[in-house]
Coordinates of N, CA, C and O in Angstrom, one line a residue:
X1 N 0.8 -1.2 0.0 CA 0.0 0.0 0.0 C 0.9 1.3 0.0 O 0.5 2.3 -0.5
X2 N 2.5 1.0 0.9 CA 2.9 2.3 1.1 C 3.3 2.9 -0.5 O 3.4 4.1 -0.6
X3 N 3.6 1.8 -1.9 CA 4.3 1.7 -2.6 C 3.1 2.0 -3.5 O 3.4 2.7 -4.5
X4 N 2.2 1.7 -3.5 CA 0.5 2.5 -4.4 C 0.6 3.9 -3.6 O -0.3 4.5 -4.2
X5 N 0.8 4.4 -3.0 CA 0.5 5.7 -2.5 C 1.9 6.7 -2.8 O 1.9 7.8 -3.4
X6 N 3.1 6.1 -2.2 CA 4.3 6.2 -3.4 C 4.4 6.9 -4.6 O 4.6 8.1 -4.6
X7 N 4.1 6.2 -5.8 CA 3.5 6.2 -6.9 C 2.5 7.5 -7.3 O 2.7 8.6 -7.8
X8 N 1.2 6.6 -6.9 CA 0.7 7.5 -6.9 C 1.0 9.3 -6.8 O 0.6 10.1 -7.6
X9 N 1.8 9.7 -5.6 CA 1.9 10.9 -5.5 C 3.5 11.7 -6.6 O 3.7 12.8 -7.0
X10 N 4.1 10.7 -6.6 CA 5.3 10.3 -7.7 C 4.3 11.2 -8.8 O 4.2 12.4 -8.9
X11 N 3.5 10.3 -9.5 CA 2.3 11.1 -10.5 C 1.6 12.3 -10.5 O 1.4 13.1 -11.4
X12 N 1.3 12.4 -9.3 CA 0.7 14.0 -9.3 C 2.3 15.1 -9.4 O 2.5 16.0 -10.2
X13 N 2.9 14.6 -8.7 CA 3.7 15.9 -8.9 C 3.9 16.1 -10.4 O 3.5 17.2 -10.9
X14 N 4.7 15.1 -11.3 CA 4.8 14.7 -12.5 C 3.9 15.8 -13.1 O 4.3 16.8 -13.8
X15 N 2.8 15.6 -12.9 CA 1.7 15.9 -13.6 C 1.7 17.3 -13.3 O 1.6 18.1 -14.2
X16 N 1.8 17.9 -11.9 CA 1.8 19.3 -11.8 C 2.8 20.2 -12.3 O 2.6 21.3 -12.5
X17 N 4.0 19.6 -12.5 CA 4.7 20.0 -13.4 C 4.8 20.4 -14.8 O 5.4 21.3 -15.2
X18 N 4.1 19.4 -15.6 CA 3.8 19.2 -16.8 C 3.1 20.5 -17.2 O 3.4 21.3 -18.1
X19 N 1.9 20.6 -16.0 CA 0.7 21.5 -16.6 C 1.1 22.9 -16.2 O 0.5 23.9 -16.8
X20 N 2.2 23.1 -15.2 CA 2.2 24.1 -15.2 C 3.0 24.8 -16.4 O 2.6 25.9 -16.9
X21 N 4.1 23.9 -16.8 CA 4.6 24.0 -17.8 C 4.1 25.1 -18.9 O 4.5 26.3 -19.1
X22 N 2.9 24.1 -19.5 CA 1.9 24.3 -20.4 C 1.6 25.9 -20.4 O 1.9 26.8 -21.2
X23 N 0.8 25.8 -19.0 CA 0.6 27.1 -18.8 C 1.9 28.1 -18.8 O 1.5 29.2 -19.2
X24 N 3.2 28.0 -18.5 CA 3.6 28.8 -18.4 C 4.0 29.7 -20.0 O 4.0 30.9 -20.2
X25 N 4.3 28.4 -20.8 CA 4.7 28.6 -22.4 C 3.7 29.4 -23.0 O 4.2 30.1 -23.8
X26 N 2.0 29.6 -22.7 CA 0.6 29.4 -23.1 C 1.0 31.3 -22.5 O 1.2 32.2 -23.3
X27 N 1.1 31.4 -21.1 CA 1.2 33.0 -20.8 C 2.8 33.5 -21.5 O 2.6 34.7 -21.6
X28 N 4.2 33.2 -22.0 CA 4.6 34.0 -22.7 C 4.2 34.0 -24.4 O 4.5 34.9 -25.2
X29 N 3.4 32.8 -24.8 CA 3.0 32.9 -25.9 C 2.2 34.4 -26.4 O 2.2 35.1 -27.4
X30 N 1.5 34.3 -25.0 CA 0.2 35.5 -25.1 C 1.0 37.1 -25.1 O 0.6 37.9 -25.9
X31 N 2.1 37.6 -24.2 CA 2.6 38.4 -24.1 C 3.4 38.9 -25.1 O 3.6 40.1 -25.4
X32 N 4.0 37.6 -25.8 CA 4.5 38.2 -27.2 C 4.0 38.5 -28.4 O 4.5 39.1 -29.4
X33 N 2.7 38.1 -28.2 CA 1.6 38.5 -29.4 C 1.2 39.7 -28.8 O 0.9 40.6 -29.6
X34 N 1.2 40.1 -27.5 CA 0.6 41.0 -27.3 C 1.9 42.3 -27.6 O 1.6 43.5 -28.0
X35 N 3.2 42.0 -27.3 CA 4.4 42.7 -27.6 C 3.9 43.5 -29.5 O 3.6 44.6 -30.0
X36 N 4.1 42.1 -30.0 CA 3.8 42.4 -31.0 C 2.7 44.2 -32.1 O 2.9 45.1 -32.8
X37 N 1.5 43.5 -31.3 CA 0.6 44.2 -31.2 C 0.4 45.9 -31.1 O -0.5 46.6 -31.7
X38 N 1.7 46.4 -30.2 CA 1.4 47.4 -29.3 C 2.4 48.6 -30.3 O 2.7 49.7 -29.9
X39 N 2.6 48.2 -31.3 CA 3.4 49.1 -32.6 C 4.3 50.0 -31.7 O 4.2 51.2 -31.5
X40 N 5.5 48.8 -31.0 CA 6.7 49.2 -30.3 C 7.5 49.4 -31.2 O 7.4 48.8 -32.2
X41 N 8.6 50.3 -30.9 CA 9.9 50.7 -31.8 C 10.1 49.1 -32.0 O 9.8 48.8 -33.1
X42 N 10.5 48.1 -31.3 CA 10.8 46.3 -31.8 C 10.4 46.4 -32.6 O 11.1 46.4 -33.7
X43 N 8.5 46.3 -32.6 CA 8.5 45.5 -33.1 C 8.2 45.7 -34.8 O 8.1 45.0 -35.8
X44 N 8.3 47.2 -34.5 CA 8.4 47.8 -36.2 C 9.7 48.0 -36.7 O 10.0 48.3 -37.8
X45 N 10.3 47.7 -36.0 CA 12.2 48.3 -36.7 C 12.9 46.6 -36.8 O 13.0 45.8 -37.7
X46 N 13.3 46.8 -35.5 CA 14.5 45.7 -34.9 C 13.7 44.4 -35.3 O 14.2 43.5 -36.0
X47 N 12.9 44.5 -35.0 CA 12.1 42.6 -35.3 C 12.1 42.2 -36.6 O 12.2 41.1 -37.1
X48 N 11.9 43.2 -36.9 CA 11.7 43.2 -39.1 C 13.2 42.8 -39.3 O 13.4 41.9 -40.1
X49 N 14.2 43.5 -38.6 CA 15.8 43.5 -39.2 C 16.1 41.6 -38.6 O 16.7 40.7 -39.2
X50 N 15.4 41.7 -37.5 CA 15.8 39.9 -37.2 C 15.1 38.7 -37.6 O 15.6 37.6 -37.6
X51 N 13.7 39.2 -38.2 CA 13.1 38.5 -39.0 C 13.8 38.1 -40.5 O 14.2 37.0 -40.8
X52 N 13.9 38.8 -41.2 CA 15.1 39.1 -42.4 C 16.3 38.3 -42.3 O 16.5 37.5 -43.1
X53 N 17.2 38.5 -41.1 CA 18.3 37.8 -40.8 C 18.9 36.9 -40.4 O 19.9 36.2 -40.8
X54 N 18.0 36.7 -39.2 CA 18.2 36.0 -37.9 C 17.6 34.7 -38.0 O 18.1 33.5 -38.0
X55 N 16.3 35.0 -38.1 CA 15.2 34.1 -37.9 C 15.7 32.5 -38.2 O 15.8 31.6 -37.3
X56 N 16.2 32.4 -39.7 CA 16.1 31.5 -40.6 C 17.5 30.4 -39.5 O 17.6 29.2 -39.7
X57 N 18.3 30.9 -38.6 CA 19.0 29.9 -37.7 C 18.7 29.9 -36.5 O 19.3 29.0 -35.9
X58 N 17.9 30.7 -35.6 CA 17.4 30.9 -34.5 C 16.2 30.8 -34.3 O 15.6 31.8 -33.6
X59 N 15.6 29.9 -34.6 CA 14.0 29.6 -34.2 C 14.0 28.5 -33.1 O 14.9 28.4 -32.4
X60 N 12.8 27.6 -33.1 CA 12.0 27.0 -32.1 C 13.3 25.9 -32.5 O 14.2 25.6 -31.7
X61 N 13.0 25.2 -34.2 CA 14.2 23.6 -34.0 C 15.3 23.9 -34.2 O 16.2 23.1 -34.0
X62 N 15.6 25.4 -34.6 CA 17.0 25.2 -35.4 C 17.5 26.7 -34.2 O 17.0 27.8 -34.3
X63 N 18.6 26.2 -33.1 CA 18.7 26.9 -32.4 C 20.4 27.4 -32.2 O 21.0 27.6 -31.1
X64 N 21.0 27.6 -33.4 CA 22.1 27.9 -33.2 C 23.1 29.1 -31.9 O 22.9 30.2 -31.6
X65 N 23.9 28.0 -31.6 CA 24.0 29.3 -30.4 C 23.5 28.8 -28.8 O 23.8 29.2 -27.7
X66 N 22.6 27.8 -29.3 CA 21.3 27.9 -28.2 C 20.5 29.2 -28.3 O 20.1 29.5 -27.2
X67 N 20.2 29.9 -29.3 CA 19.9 31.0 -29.5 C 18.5 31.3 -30.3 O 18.5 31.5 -31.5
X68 N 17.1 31.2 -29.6 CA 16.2 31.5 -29.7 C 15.6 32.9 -30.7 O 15.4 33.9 -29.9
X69 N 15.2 33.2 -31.8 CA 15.2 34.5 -32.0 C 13.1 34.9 -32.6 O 12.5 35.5 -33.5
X70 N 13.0 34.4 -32.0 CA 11.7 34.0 -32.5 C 10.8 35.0 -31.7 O 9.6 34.9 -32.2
X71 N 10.8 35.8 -30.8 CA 9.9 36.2 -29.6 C 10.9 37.1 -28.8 O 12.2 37.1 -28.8
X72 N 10.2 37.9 -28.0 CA 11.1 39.0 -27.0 C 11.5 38.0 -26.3 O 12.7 37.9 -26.1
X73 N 10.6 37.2 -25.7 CA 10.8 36.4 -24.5 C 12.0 35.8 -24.8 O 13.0 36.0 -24.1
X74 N 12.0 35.0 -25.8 CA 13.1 33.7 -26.1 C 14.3 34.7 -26.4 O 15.3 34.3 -25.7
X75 N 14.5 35.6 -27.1 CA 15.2 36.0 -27.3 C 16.3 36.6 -25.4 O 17.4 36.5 -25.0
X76 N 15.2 37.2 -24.9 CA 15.7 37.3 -23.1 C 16.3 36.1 -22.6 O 17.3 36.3 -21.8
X77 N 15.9 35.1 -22.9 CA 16.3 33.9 -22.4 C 18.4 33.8 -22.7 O 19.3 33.4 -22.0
X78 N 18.5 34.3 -24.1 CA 19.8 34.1 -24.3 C 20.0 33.3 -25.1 O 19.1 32.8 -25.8
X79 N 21.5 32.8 -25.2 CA 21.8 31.3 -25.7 C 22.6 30.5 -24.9 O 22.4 30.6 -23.7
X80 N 23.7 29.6 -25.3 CA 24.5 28.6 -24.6 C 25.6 29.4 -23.7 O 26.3 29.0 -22.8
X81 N 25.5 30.6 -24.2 CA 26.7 31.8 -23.8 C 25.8 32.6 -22.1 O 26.0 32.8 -20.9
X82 N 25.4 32.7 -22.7 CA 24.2 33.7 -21.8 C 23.3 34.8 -22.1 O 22.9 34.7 -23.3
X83 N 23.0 35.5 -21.6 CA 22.4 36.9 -22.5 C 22.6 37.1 -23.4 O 23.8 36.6 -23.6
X84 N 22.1 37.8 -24.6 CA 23.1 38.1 -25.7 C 23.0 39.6 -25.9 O 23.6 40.2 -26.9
X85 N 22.0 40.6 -24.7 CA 21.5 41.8 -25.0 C 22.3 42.5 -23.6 O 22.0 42.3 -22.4
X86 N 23.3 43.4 -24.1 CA 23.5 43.8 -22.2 C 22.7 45.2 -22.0 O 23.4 46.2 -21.9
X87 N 21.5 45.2 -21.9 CA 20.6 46.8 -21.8 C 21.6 48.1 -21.4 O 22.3 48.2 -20.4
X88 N 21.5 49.0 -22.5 CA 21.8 49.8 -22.8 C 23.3 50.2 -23.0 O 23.7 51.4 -22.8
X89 N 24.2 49.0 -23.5 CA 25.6 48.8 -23.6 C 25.8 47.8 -25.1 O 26.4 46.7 -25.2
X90 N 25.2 48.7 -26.2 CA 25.4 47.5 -28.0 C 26.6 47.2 -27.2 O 26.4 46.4 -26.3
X91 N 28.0 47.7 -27.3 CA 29.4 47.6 -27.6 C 29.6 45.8 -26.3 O 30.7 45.3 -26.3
X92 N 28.9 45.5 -25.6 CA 29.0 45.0 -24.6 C 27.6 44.0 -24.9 O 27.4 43.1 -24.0
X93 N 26.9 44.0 -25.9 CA 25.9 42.9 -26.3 C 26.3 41.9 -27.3 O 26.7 42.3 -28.4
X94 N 26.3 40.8 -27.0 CA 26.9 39.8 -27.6 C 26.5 40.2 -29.2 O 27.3 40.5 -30.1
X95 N 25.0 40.0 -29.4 CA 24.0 40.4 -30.8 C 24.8 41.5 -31.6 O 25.0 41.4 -32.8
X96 N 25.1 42.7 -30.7 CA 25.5 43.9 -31.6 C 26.9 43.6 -32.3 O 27.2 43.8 -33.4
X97 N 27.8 42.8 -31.0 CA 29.5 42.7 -31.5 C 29.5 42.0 -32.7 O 30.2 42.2 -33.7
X98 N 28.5 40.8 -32.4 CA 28.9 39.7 -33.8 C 28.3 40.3 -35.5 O 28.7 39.9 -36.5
X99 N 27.2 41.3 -35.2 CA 27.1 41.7 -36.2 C 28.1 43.0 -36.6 O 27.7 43.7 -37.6
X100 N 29.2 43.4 -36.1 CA 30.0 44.4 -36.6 C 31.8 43.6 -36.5 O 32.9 44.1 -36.2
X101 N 31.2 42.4 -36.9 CA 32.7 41.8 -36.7 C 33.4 41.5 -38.1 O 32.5 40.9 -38.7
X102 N 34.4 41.5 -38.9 CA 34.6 41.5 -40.3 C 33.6 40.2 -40.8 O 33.2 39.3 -40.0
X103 N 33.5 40.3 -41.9 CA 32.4 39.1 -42.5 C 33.7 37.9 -42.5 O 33.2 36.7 -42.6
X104 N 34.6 37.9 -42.5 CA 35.6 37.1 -42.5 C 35.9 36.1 -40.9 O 36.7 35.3 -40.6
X105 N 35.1 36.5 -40.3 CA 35.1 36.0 -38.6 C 34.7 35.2 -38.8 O 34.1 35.1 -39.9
X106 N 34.8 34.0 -38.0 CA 33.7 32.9 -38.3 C 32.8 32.9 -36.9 O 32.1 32.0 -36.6
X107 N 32.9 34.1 -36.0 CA 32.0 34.2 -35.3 C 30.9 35.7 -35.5 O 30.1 36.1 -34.6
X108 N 31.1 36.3 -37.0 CA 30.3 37.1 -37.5 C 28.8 36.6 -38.0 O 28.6 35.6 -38.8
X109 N 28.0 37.3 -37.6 CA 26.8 37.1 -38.1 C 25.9 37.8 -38.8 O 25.9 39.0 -38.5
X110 N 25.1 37.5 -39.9 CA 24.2 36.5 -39.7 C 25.5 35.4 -40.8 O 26.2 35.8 -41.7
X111 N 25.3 34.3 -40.2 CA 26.4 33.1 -41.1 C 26.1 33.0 -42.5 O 24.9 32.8 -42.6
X112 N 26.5 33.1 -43.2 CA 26.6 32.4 -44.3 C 25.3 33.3 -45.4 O 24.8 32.9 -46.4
X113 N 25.0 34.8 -44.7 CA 24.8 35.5 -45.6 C 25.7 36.8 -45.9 O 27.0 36.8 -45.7
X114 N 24.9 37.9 -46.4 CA 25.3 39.4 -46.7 C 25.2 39.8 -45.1 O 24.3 39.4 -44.4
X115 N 25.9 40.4 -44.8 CA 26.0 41.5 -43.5 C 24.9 42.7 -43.5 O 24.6 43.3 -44.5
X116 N 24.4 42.7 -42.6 CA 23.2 43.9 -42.2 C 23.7 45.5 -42.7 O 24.7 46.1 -42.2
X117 N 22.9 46.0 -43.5 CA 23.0 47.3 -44.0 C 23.8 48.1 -42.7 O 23.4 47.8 -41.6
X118 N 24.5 48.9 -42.9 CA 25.0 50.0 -41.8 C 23.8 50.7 -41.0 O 23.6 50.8 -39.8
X119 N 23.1 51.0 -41.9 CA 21.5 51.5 -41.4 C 20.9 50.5 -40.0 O 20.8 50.8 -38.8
X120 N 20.5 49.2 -40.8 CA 20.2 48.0 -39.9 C 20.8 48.1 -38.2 O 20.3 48.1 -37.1
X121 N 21.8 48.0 -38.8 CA 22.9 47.8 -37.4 C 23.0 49.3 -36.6 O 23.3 49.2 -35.4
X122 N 22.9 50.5 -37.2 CA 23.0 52.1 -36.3 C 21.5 51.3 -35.5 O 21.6 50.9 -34.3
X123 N 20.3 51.1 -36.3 CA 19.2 50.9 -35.4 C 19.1 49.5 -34.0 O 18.4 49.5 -33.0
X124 N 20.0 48.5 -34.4 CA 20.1 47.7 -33.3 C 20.6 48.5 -32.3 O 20.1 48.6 -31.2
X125 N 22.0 49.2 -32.6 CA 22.3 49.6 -31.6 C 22.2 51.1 -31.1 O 22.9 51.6 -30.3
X126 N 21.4 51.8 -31.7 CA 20.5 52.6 -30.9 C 19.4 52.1 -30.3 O 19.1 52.8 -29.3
X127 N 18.7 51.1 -30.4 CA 17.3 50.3 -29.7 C 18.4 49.5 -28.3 O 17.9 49.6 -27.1
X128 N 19.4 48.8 -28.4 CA 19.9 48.3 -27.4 C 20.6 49.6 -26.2 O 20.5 49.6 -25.0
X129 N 21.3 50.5 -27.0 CA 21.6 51.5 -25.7 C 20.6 52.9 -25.4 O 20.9 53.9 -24.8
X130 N 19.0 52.2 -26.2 CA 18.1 53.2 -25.8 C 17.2 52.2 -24.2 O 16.3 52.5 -23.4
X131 N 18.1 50.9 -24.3 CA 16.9 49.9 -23.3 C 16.2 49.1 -23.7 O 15.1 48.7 -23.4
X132 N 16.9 48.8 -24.7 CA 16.6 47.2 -25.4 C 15.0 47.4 -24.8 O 14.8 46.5 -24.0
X133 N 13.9 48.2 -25.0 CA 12.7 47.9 -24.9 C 11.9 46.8 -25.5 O 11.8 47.3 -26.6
X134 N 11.2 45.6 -25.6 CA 10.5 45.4 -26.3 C 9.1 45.9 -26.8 O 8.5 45.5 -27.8
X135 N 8.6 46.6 -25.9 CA 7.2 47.2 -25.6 C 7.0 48.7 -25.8 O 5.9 49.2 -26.1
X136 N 8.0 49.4 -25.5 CA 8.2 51.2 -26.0 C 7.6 51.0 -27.2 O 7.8 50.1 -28.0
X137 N 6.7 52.2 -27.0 CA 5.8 52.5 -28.4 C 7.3 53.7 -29.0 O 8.3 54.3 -28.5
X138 N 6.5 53.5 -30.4 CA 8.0 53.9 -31.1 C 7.7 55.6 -31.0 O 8.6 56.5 -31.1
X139 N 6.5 55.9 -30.8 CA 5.8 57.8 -30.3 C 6.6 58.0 -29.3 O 7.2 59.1 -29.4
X140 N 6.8 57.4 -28.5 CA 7.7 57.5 -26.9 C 8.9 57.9 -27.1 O 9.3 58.4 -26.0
X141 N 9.9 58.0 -27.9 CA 10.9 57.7 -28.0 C 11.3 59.3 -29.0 O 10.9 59.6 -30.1
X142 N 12.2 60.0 -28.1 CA 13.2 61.2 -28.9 C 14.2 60.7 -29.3 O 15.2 60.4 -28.6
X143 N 14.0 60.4 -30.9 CA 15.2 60.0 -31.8 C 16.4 61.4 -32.2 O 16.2 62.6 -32.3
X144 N 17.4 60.7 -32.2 CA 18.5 61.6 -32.9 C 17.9 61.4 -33.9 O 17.1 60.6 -34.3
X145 N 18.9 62.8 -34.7 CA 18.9 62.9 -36.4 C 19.6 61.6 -37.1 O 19.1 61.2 -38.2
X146 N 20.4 61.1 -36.7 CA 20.5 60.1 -37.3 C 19.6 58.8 -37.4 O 19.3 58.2 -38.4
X147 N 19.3 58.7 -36.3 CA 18.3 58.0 -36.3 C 17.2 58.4 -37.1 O 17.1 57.7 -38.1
X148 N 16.2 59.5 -37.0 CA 15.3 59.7 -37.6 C 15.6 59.7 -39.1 O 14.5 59.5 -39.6
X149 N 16.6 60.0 -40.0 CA 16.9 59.6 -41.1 C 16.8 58.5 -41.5 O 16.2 58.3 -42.5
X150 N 17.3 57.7 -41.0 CA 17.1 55.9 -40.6 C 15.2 55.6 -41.4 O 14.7 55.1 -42.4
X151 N 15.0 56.4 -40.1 CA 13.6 55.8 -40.0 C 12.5 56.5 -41.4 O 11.4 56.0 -41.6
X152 N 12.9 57.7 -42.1 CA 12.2 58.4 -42.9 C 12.5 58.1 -44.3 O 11.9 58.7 -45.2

């Protein structure tokens, strides 16, 4: 009996794990659509530039890096290294260095394409040393002239 009751509770935990799981993936799923949504400087600039680039080695199966690029969330999470964003320091964010590293690096990115327009990359790393926001609406934000040329 002690060994059915054992068991038994062996399974609930199991199980409470599982579900919270679920739920947990189910509420960042929801926040990042909602990120999406909220026509943040991300997700109109920077997301488009990682969508374009990034995406195609940093998704859900194909996680180079250990490097998630698919969502704010995942992308917070980091890769095998750690963070890859250090808020409000590009020169000191893993993401910003590898994209300003000669294309001849073999730790330059994105791999095995063309290098991100000069444009592309002024806006990564004005969005990373403005506070890597995901959620700042892009109204919020007093751009430099460089920037605002960028964006016009």
């Amino acid at each position: 009996i002690f060994l059915i009751i054992s068991f038994i509770f062996v399974v609930m935990i199991v199980l409470y794990f599982i579900i919270n799981k679920e739920k947990t993936n189910q509420i960042k799923q929801t926040d990042d659509v909602q990120l999406l949504e909220n026509n943040s400087f991300y997700s109109n600039n920077v997301e488009q530039i990682f969508i374009k680039n990034c995406i195609a080695c940093h998704h859900d199966k194909k996680k180079l890096g250990g490097l998630n690029m698919l969502s704010p969330s995942k992308i917070t999470l980091g890769g095998k290294n750690g963070s890859v964003i250090t808020i409000g320091n590009a020169y000191k964010s893993e993401i910003y260095k590898r994209l300003i590293l000669p294309i001849s690096n073999e730790k330059h990115m994105p791999k095995g394409k063309d290098s991100l327009t000069k444009d592309e990359i002024k806006l990564i790393e004005w969005w990373i040393n403005s506070g890597a926001s995901f959620t700042k609406k892009t109204d919020n934000y007093i751009f430099p002239e460089k920037i605002k040329s960028i964006l016009n």
